[in-house]
Amino acid sequence: MSDHPEIDCPCCGGKILLDAAMLLKGSRFSCSNEYCDAVISLSSESHDVTKNALDKLNEIKKVDSI
Amino acid sequence: MPVQDRGLVSMAQQFSGLPIKSLIGAPLLAGAEANSKMALTQTQFLLSTCFTNSGVAGTVAAKYEPIMIKMELTRSVIKVDGSAGTPVKTAFDLPLLTIMPLNSLAVDNVTVTFDMEVKSSFSNDQETSTESESSAKGSFSAKVGYGLFSAEVSGSVSASSKDTSSEKSHYEKSNSAKYTINAHAGQLPLPEGVTTIIQAFSQSIAPIQLKAGATPTPAPGP
Ligand SMILES: [Zn+2]
């Protein structure tokens, strides 16, 4: 739920820094360990679900900022 | 002018009438109310967007199930001969809830600054000068003669007296007040439970290691 969560890389145990909003929009994030090439991304079949959620989130953020 | 009526302003008296309670309490209360509204909006958003409800919303029959999204973990494969193989993709499901960039936004700092300046000064400059002047003039002359001697005496007398009295008085009083409220809304740290859930999911997505001749076995659950 944070904008910049980090998860442990399942391959090497290093850190994968994520930008949640970007991840949900389809960006790919790779492991911070230079010797590891693990990449995490949203599956294309979930794009519609996340787009819908992000649109709704932007709506409530606008309301909150009024 | 009576001097005692215009003594220095009592500082304690100046502050005693101030609504300190509402000056400090009102902004804090407003911050708490804002927090409450934000929390409610965020909860409603989470329930409507990150869950499906198979029951009746708002009742005990409501049954919320988290909406899952599919994530992919891609790793490159290097063959024994050093050439690049087909990247291995591992798919795993994640609750949308855990990845939504919905921060727990809240008013985390309210600063109330209240400056009040009571300036009171009083000075009484009394300038009294007394000068008396009286004037009187007189002259006299006399002639005295005795045998061969004769004398003449003449003179004059003058005196002056002047009375002057002046009083200067100066009185000054000023009040000034400044009231500043700073409210800052920031992001609250993730609750420990949510962090644990995220870690549990990330730990359970270890890619499947294939041994020669073996069939794939699913990775252990969270
Ligand atoms: Zn890694």
Coordinates of C-alpha atoms and ligand atoms in Angstrom, one line a residue:
Chain A
M1 CA 0.0 0.0 0.0
S2 CA 3.0 2.2 0.1
D3 CA 4.2 4.0 -3.0
H4 CA 7.7 2.5 -2.7
P5 CA 7.6 -0.9 -1.1
E6 CA 10.4 -3.3 -1.5
I7 CA 10.3 -7.0 -1.5
D8 CA 12.9 -9.6 -1.1
C9 CA 14.0 -11.1 -4.4
P10 CA 12.8 -14.7 -4.5
C11 CA 15.9 -15.6 -6.5
C12 CA 18.8 -14.1 -4.6
G13 CA 17.3 -12.5 -1.5
G14 CA 18.3 -9.0 -2.7
K15 CA 15.9 -6.1 -2.7
I16 CA 13.5 -5.4 -5.5
L17 CA 12.4 -1.8 -5.1
L18 CA 8.9 -1.2 -6.5
D19 CA 6.9 1.8 -7.4
A20 CA 3.4 0.4 -6.8
A21 CA 1.6 2.8 -9.2
M22 CA 4.1 2.2 -12.0
L23 CA 4.0 -1.6 -11.4
L24 CA 0.2 -1.5 -11.7
K25 CA 0.5 0.5 -14.9
G26 CA 2.7 -2.3 -16.4
S27 CA 6.3 -1.2 -15.6
R28 CA 8.9 -3.9 -14.9
F29 CA 11.2 -3.8 -11.9
S30 CA 14.4 -5.6 -11.7
C31 CA 16.4 -6.9 -8.7
S32 CA 18.9 -4.4 -7.3
N33 CA 21.6 -7.1 -7.2
E34 CA 23.7 -6.6 -10.3
Y35 CA 24.4 -10.4 -10.6
C36 CA 20.7 -11.2 -10.5
D37 CA 18.5 -10.7 -13.5
A38 CA 15.1 -11.3 -11.9
V39 CA 12.4 -9.0 -13.2
I40 CA 9.0 -8.5 -11.7
S41 CA 6.0 -7.2 -13.6
L42 CA 2.3 -7.3 -13.8
S43 CA 0.8 -10.0 -16.0
S44 CA -1.0 -8.6 -19.0
E45 CA -4.2 -10.4 -18.0
S46 CA -4.4 -8.2 -14.9
H47 CA -4.0 -4.9 -16.6
D48 CA -7.8 -4.1 -16.8
V49 CA -8.3 -4.8 -13.1
T50 CA -5.5 -2.6 -12.0
K51 CA -6.4 0.2 -14.5
N52 CA -9.9 0.3 -13.0
A53 CA -8.5 0.4 -9.5
L54 CA -6.0 3.2 -10.3
D55 CA -8.7 5.3 -12.0
K56 CA -10.9 5.0 -8.9
L57 CA -8.0 5.8 -6.7
N58 CA -7.2 9.0 -8.6
E59 CA -10.9 10.0 -8.2
I60 CA -10.7 9.7 -4.4
K61 CA -7.4 11.5 -4.3
K62 CA -9.0 14.4 -6.1
V63 CA -11.8 14.5 -3.7
D64 CA -9.4 14.3 -0.7
S65 CA -7.4 17.2 -2.0
I66 CA -10.4 19.6 -2.3
Chain B
M1 CA -3.8 64.8 35.4
P2 CA -3.9 61.9 37.8
V3 CA -0.9 59.7 37.2
Q4 CA -2.1 56.6 39.1
D5 CA -5.0 56.0 36.7
R6 CA -2.6 55.2 33.9
G7 CA -0.3 52.7 35.5
L8 CA 1.3 49.8 33.5
V9 CA -1.1 47.2 32.0
S10 CA -1.3 44.0 34.0
M11 CA 0.1 41.3 31.7
A12 CA -1.7 38.5 33.5
Q13 CA -5.0 40.3 33.0
Q14 CA -4.3 40.6 29.3
F15 CA -3.9 36.9 28.9
S16 CA -6.6 35.7 31.2
G17 CA -9.4 36.5 28.8
L18 CA -7.9 34.5 25.9
P19 CA -9.8 31.5 24.6
I20 CA -6.7 29.3 24.9
K21 CA -8.8 26.1 24.9
S22 CA -10.4 26.8 21.5
L23 CA -7.2 28.4 20.1
I24 CA -5.4 25.2 20.6
G25 CA -8.2 22.7 20.7
A26 CA -10.0 23.7 17.5
P27 CA -7.1 23.0 15.1
L28 CA -6.4 19.7 16.7
L29 CA -10.0 18.7 16.5
A30 CA -10.1 19.8 12.9
G31 CA -7.1 17.6 12.3
A32 CA -8.7 14.6 13.9
E33 CA -11.9 15.1 11.9
A34 CA -9.9 15.3 8.7
N35 CA -8.2 12.1 9.6
S36 CA -11.5 10.4 10.3
K37 CA -12.8 11.5 6.9
M38 CA -9.7 10.4 5.1
A39 CA -9.7 7.0 6.8
L40 CA -13.4 6.4 5.9
T41 CA -12.8 7.3 2.3
Q42 CA -9.9 5.0 2.0
T43 CA -11.7 2.1 3.7
Q44 CA -14.6 2.5 1.3
F45 CA -12.3 2.6 -1.6
L46 CA -10.5 -0.5 -0.5
L47 CA -13.7 -2.4 0.1
S48 CA -15.2 -1.4 -3.3
T49 CA -12.1 -1.7 -5.4
C50 CA -9.9 -4.3 -3.9
F51 CA -12.6 -6.8 -2.8
T52 CA -15.5 -8.5 -4.4
N53 CA -18.6 -8.7 -2.3
S54 CA -20.7 -11.8 -2.8
G55 CA -23.1 -10.9 -0.1
V56 CA -25.1 -7.8 0.7
A57 CA -22.9 -4.8 1.3
G58 CA -23.1 -3.2 4.7
T59 CA -24.7 -6.1 6.3
V60 CA -23.4 -9.1 8.3
A61 CA -24.1 -11.1 5.1
A62 CA -21.4 -9.2 3.3
K63 CA -18.7 -11.5 2.2
Y64 CA -15.6 -9.8 0.9
E65 CA -13.0 -11.6 -1.0
P66 CA -9.8 -10.0 -2.1
I67 CA -9.3 -9.3 -5.8
M68 CA -6.1 -11.0 -6.9
I69 CA -3.8 -9.8 -9.6
K70 CA -1.3 -11.9 -11.5
M71 CA 2.3 -11.0 -11.3
E72 CA 5.2 -12.4 -13.3
L73 CA 8.8 -13.0 -12.2
T74 CA 11.1 -13.4 -15.1
R75 CA 14.6 -14.8 -14.9
S76 CA 17.1 -15.2 -17.7
V77 CA 18.5 -18.7 -18.3
I78 CA 22.1 -19.3 -19.2
K79 CA 22.7 -22.7 -20.8
V80 CA 25.6 -24.9 -20.0
D81 CA 27.4 -23.7 -23.1
G82 CA 27.1 -20.1 -21.9
S83 CA 24.4 -19.1 -24.5
A84 CA 21.2 -17.4 -23.4
G85 CA 18.2 -19.7 -23.0
T86 CA 14.5 -18.8 -23.0
P87 CA 13.7 -16.7 -20.0
V88 CA 11.8 -18.5 -17.3
K89 CA 8.6 -16.9 -16.2
T90 CA 7.0 -17.6 -12.8
A91 CA 3.5 -16.4 -12.2
F92 CA 2.1 -15.7 -8.8
D93 CA -1.1 -14.1 -7.5
L94 CA -1.1 -11.2 -5.2
P95 CA -4.0 -9.4 -3.5
L96 CA -4.6 -6.1 -5.2
L97 CA -4.9 -4.7 -1.8
T98 CA -1.3 -5.2 -0.9
I99 CA 0.0 -3.4 -3.9
M100 CA -2.4 -0.5 -4.3
P101 CA -0.5 2.8 -3.8
L102 CA -3.1 3.9 -1.3
N103 CA -1.2 5.5 1.5
S104 CA -2.5 5.8 4.9
L105 CA -2.7 9.5 4.6
A106 CA -3.3 11.3 7.7
V107 CA -2.7 14.6 9.4
D108 CA 0.4 13.7 11.3
N109 CA 1.4 17.1 12.6
V110 CA -0.5 20.1 13.8
T111 CA 1.4 23.1 15.1
V112 CA -0.3 25.9 16.8
T113 CA 1.7 29.0 17.2
F114 CA 0.3 31.8 19.1
D115 CA 2.3 35.0 19.7
M116 CA 0.8 37.7 21.7
E117 CA 2.6 40.9 22.5
V118 CA 1.3 43.2 25.0
K119 CA 3.3 46.3 25.1
S120 CA 2.6 48.8 27.8
S121 CA 4.7 51.8 28.6
F122 CA 4.1 54.7 30.7
S123 CA 6.2 57.7 31.3
N124 CA 5.6 60.7 33.1
D125 CA 7.9 63.5 32.4
Q126 CA 7.3 66.2 34.7
E127 CA 9.2 69.3 34.2
T128 CA 8.7 71.8 36.7
S129 CA 10.8 74.8 36.8
T130 CA 10.3 77.6 39.1
E131 CA 11.6 80.9 38.5
S132 CA 10.3 83.8 40.2
E133 CA 10.8 87.1 39.1
S134 CA 9.7 90.2 40.7
S135 CA 10.9 93.4 39.7
A136 CA 11.1 96.5 41.7
K137 CA 13.1 99.4 40.9
G138 CA 14.0 102.2 43.1
S139 CA 16.6 104.9 43.0
F140 CA 17.8 107.2 45.5
S141 CA 20.3 110.0 45.8
A142 CA 21.5 111.9 48.7
K143 CA 23.8 114.7 49.2
V144 CA 25.7 115.1 52.3
G145 CA 27.8 118.1 53.1
Y146 CA 29.9 118.7 56.1
G147 CA 32.5 121.5 56.1
L148 CA 34.9 120.9 53.3
F149 CA 33.5 117.5 52.6
S150 CA 30.6 116.8 50.5
A151 CA 29.5 113.4 49.3
E152 CA 26.9 112.4 46.9
V153 CA 25.4 108.9 47.0
S154 CA 23.2 107.6 44.4
G155 CA 22.0 104.1 43.7
S156 CA 19.3 102.0 42.4
V157 CA 17.8 98.7 43.4
S158 CA 16.1 96.3 41.2
A159 CA 14.7 92.8 41.8
S160 CA 12.9 90.4 39.6
S161 CA 11.0 87.2 40.2
K162 CA 9.5 84.7 37.6
D163 CA 7.4 81.6 38.2
T164 CA 7.2 79.0 35.4
S165 CA 5.6 75.6 35.8
S166 CA 5.2 73.0 33.1
E167 CA 4.2 69.3 33.1
K168 CA 4.6 66.8 30.3
S169 CA 3.0 63.4 30.4
H170 CA 3.3 60.6 27.9
Y171 CA 1.2 57.4 27.8
E172 CA 1.6 54.5 25.3
K173 CA -0.2 51.1 25.1
S174 CA -0.2 48.6 22.3
N175 CA -1.5 45.1 21.7
S176 CA -0.6 42.7 19.0
A177 CA -1.5 39.1 18.4
K178 CA -0.5 36.5 15.8
Y179 CA -2.1 33.2 15.4
T180 CA -0.6 30.6 13.1
I181 CA -1.7 27.1 12.5
N182 CA 0.4 24.6 10.5
A183 CA -1.2 21.3 9.7
H184 CA 0.7 18.7 7.8
A185 CA -0.7 15.6 6.3
G186 CA 1.8 12.9 5.8
Q187 CA 1.9 9.2 5.1
L188 CA 1.7 6.8 8.0
P189 CA 4.0 3.8 7.9
L190 CA 2.6 0.6 6.7
P191 CA 1.0 -1.5 9.5
E192 CA 3.2 -4.3 10.6
G193 CA 0.5 -6.9 9.4
V194 CA 0.5 -5.6 5.9
T195 CA 4.3 -5.7 5.7
T196 CA 4.2 -9.3 6.9
I197 CA 1.6 -10.2 4.2
I198 CA 3.8 -8.6 1.5
Q199 CA 6.9 -10.5 2.8
A200 CA 4.9 -13.8 3.0
F201 CA 3.9 -13.4 -0.6
S202 CA 7.3 -12.4 -1.8
Q203 CA 8.9 -15.4 0.0
S204 CA 6.4 -17.8 -1.6
I205 CA 7.2 -17.0 -5.1
A206 CA 10.5 -18.8 -5.4
P207 CA 10.9 -20.1 -8.9
I208 CA 10.5 -23.8 -9.5
Q209 CA 13.8 -25.6 -9.9
L210 CA 13.5 -28.3 -12.5
K211 CA 15.8 -31.3 -12.1
A212 CA 16.5 -33.6 -15.1
G213 CA 13.5 -35.8 -15.7
A214 CA 11.5 -34.3 -12.9
T215 CA 8.0 -32.8 -13.2
P216 CA 7.4 -29.4 -12.0
T217 CA 6.2 -29.1 -8.4
P218 CA 4.5 -26.0 -7.1
A219 CA 6.4 -23.8 -4.7
P220 CA 5.3 -24.0 -1.1
G221 CA 2.4 -21.7 -0.2
P222 CA 2.8 -18.6 2.0
Ligands
ZN1 ZN 17.7 -11.0 -7.1

